[in-house]
Coordinates of C-alpha atoms and ligand atoms in Angstrom, one line a residue:
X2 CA -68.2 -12.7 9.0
X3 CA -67.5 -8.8 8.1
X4 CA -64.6 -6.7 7.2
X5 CA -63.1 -4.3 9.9
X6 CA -64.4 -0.9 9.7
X7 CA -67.9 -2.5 10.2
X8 CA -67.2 -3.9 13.6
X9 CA -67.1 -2.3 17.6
X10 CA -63.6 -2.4 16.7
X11 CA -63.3 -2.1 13.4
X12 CA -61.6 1.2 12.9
X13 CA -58.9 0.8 15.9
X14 CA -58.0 -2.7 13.6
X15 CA -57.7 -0.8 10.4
X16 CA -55.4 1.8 12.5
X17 CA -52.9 -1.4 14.6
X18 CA -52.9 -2.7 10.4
X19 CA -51.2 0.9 9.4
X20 CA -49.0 0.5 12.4
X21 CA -47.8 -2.6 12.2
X22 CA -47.1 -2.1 8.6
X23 CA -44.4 1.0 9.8
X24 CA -42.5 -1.0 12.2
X25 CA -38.8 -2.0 11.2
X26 CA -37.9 -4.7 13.7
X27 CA -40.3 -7.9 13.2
X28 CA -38.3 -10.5 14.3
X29 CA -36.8 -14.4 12.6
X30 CA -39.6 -17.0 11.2
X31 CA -38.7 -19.8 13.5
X32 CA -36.2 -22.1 12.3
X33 CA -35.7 -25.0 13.9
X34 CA -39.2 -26.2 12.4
X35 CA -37.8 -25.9 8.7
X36 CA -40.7 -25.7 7.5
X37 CA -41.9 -22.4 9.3
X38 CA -38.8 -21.0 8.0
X39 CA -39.7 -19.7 5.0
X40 CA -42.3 -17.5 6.1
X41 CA -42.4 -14.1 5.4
X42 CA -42.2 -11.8 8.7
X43 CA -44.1 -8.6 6.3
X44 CA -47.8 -10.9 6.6
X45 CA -49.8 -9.4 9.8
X46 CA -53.2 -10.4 9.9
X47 CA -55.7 -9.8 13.3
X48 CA -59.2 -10.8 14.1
X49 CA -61.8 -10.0 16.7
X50 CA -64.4 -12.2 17.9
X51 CA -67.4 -11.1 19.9
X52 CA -69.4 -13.6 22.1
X53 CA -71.6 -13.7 19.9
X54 CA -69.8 -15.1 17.1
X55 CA -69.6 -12.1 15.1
X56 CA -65.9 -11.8 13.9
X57 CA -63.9 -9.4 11.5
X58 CA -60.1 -8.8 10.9
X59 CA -58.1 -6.7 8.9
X60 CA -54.9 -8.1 6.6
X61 CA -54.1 -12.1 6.4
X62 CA -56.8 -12.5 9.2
X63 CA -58.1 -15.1 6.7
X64 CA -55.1 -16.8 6.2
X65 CA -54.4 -20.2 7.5
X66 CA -51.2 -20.5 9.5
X67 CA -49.8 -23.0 11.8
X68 CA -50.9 -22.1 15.3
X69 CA -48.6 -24.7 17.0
X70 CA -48.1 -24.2 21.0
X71 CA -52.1 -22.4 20.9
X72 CA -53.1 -25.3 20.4
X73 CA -52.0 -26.2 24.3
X74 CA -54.6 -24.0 25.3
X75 CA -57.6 -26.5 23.7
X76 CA -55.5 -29.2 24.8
X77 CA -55.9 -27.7 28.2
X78 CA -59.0 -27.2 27.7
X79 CA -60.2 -30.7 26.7
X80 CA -58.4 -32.5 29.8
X81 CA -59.8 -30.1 32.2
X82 CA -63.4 -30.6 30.6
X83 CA -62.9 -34.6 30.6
X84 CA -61.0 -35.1 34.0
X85 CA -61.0 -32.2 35.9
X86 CA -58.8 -31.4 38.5
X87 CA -56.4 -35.0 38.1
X88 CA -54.5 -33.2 35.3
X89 CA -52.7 -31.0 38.0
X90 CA -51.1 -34.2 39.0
X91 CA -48.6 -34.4 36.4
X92 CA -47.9 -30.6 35.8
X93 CA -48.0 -27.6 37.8
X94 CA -49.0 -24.1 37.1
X95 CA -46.5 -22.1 38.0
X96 CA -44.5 -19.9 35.3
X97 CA -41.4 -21.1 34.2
X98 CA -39.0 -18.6 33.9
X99 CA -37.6 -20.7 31.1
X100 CA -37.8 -21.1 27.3
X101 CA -40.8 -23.0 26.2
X102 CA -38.3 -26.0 25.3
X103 CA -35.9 -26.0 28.0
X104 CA -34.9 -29.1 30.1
X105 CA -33.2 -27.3 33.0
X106 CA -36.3 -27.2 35.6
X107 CA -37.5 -30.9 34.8
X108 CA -34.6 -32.8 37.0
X109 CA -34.7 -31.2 40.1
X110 CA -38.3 -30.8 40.1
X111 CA -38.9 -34.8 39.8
X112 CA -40.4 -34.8 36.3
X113 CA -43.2 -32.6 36.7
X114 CA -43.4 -29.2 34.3
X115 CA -43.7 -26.0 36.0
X116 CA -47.1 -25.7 33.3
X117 CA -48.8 -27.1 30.9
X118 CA -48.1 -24.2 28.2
X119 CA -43.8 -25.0 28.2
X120 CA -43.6 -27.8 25.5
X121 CA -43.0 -30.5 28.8
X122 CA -46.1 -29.7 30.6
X123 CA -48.3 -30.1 27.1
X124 CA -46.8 -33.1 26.8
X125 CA -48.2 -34.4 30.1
X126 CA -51.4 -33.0 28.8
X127 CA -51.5 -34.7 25.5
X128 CA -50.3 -37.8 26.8
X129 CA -53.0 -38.1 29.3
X130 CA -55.6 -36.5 25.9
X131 CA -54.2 -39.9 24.9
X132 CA -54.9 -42.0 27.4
X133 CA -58.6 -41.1 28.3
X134 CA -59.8 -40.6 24.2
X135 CA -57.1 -42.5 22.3
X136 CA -56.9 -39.4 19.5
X137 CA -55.5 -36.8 21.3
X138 CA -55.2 -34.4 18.5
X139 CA -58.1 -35.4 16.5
X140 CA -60.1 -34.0 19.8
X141 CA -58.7 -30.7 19.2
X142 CA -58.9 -30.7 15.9
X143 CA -62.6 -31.4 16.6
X144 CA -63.1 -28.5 18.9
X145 CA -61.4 -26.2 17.0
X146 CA -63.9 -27.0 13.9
X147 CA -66.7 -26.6 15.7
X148 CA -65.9 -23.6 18.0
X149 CA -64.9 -21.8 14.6
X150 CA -67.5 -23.0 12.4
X151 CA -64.6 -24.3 10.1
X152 CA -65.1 -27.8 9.5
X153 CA -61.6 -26.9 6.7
X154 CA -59.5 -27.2 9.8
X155 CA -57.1 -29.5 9.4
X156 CA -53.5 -31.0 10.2
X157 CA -50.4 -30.3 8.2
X158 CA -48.3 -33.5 8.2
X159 CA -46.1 -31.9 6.0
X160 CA -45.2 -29.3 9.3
X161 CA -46.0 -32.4 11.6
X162 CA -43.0 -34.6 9.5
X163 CA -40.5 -31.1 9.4
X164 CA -41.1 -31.2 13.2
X165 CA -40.8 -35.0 13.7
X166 CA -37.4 -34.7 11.6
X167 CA -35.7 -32.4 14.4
X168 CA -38.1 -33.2 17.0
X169 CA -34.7 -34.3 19.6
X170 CA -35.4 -31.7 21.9
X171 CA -39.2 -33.1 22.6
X172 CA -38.3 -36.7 22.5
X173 CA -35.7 -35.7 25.3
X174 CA -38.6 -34.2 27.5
X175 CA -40.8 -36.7 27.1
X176 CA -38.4 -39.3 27.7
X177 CA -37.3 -38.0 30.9
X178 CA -40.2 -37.5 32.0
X179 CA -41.4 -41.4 31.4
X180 CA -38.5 -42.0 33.5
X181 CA -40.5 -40.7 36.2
X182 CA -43.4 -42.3 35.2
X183 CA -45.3 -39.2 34.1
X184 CA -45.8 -40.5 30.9
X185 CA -48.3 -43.1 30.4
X186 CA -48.3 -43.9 26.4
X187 CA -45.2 -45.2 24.8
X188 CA -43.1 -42.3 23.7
X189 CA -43.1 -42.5 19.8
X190 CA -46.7 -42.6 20.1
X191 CA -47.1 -39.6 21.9
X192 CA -44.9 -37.8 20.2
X193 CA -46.6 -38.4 17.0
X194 CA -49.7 -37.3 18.7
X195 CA -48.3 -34.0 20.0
X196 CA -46.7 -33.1 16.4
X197 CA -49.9 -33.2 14.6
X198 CA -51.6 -31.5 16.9
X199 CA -48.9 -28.2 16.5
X200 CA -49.1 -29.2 13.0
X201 CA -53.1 -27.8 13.3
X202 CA -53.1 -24.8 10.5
X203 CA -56.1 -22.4 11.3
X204 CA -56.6 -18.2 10.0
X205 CA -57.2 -15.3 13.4
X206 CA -60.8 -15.6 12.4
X207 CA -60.8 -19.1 13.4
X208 CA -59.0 -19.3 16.2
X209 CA -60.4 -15.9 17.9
X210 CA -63.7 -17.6 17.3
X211 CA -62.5 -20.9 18.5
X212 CA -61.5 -19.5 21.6
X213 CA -64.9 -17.4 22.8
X214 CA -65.8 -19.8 25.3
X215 CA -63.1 -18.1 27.5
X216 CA -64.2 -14.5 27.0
X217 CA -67.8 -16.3 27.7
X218 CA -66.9 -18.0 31.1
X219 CA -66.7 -21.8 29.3
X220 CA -69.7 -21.5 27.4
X221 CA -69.3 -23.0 23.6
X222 CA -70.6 -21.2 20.3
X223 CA -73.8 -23.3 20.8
X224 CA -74.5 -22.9 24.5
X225 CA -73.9 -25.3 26.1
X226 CA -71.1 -25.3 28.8
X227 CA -67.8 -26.8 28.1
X228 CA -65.9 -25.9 31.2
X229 CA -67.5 -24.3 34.5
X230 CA -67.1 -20.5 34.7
X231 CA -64.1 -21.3 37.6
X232 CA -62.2 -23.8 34.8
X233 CA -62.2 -20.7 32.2
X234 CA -61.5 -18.9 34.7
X235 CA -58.6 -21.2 35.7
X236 CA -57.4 -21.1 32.3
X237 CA -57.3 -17.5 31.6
X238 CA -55.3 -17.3 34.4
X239 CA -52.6 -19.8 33.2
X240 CA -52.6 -18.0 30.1
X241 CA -51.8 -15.0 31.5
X242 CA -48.7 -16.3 34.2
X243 CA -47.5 -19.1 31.8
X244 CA -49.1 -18.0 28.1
X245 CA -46.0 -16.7 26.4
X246 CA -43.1 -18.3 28.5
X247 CA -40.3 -16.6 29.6
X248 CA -42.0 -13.3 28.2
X249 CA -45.4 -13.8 30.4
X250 CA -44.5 -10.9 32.6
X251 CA -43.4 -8.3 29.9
X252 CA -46.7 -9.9 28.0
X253 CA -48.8 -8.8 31.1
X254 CA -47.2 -5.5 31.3
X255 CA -47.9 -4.8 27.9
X256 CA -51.0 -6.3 26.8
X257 CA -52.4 -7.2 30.4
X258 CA -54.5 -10.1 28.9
X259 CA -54.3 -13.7 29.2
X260 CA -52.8 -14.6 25.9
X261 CA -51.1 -17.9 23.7
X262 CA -48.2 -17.8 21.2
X263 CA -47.4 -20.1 18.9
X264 CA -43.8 -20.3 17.1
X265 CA -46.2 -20.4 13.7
X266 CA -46.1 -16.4 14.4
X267 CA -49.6 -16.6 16.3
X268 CA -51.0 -14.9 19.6
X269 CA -54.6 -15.4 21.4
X270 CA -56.0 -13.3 23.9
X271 CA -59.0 -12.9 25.5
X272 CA -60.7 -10.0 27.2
X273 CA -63.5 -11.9 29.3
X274 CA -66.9 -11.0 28.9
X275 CA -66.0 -8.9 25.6
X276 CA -64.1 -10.4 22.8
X277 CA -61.3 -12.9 21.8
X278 CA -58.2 -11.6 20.3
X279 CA -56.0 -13.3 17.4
X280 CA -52.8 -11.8 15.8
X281 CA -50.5 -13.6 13.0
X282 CA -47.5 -12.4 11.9
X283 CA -44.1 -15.4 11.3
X284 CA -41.4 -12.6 13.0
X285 CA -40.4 -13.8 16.2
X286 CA -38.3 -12.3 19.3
X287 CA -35.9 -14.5 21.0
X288 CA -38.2 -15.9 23.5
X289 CA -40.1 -17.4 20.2
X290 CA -43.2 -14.6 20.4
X291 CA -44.7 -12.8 17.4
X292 CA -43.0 -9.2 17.6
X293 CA -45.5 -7.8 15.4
X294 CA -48.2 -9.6 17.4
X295 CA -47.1 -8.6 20.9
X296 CA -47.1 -4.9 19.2
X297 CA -50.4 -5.1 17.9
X298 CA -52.0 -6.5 21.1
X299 CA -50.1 -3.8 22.9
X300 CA -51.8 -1.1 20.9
X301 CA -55.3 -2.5 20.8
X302 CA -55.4 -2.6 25.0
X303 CA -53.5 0.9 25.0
X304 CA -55.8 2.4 22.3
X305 CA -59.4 0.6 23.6
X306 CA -58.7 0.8 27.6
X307 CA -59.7 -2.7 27.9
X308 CA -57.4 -5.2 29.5
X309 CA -57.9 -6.6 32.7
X310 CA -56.5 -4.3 34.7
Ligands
LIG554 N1 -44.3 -27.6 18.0 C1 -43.5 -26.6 18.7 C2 -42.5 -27.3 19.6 O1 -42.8 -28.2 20.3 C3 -44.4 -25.7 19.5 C4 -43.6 -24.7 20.3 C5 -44.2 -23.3 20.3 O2 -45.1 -23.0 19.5 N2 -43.7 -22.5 21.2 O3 -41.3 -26.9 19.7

């Protein structure tokens, strides 16, 4: 690991960091996790990784914070890796137009999420995690840990127990979606399983690094090939249409890279074939994004030219 100032990027970081730092609007710590409330929205922290594993940061970009909905994207990840194309089954992937909790689109569309990065289409993809490995979250927690080189990785069931305690809104989706039968595993059970795996707490130097095999077309820290170039492909792609939910398109318009918030104040990106991206800072706007993240992100595609565009 290095500081910024050493790395390709190093002094554009230590320029976003005296940015960020000016900007008056940064947004609510979510609430409704009351846990995550009390964070303050002043932290910023930002890493880059290169492909080859070399990362640096500037600010909290060693801090541990709770990535929550990122963790869809290894979730993703591990059920397209394990079963292929049968996850598309239960979820589509198709933006949403909707909040990421929202129950609206689920009736008339027969139980199936519009993707699997709104809180109903992860569940479909942790529930079938669940099904094929029996330790859904204990799979990503796996693959984060070794993708990062952090074997400190770890759950918060502290988080996990906030969420479980107002966790209404999920058990609604997952219920209703059982109703259609696109839930396998008994609710509780699943639900339990999908808290702990947003309950995940891991720095922007972990999780950029975590996430390289998608800026190296699915190939893992070690070599070997953890999705085919088309599935990491595939996924970029969701990330980008369906990444930060209702916001995807102003996302894309700003950034232009396929990217995944978290309501713990986190944001991923990738820019294939040259580095992964990851932002941290607990303000969020009122689609539940990172306003200090999406502004950082912003500036690092305005200021390097690279997005995919
Ligand atoms: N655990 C959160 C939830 O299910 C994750 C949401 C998010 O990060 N957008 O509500």
């Amino acid at each position: 690991m290095t500081t910024a100032g050493t790395g390709r990027f190093g002094a554009i970081l230590d320029r976003i960091e005296k940015e960020t730092a000016a900007l008056d609007e940064r947004g609510r710590p979510a609430d409704y996790i009351p846990l995550l409330a009390g964070a303050d929205p002043r932290r910023f922290g930002m890493a880059v990784a290169e492909p080859d594993g070399t990362v640096y940061g500037v600010g909290d970009w060693r801090q541990p914070f709770s990535t929550q909905s990122i963790t869809k994207v290894f979730a993703l990840t591990l059920a397209l890796s394990l079963d292929g194309e049968r996850i598309w089954h239960g979820v589509g992937r198709e933006p949403s137009g909707n909040p990421f909790n929202s129950l609206v689109q689920l009736e008339y569309e027969n139980g199936i999420p519009r993707n699997p990065f709104i809180n109903a289409g992860a569940l479909v993809v942790t529930d079938r995690l669940q099904t094929l490995t029996g330790d859904a979250a204990g799979l990503i927690r796996e693959l984060l840990r070794t993708e990062s080189g952090n074997p400190a990785i770890d759950f918060e069931p502290a988080i996990a127990a906030s969420e479980a305690a107002r966790g209404d809104r999920n058990a609604a989706l997952a219920h209703f979606m059982a109703s259609y039968g696109n839930i396998a595993n008994p609710v509780p059970d699943l639900l339990a399983a999908y808290f702990q795996q947003c309950s995940i707490t891991a720095s922007c130097a972990d999780l950029a690094l975590a996430a390289g095999f998608l800026a190296r077309q699915g190939v893992r820290a070690d070599g070997s090939a953890l999705l085919t170039r088309s599935q990491a492909k595939q996924i970029n792609a969701v990330m980008l249409t369906c990444g930060t939910y209702d916001a995807a398109g102003e996302f894309a318009y700003r950034v232009g890279l396929p990217g995944k918030s978290g309501v713990g104040g986190g944001i991923i990106a990738v820019v294939p074939g040259v580095c992964t991206l990851c932002v941290w800072s607990p303000g969020l706007d009122q689609r539940g994004n990172s306003v200090a993240g999406v502004a950082a992100l912003d500036r690092f595609t305005t200021l390097t030219g690279l997005s995919i565009f």
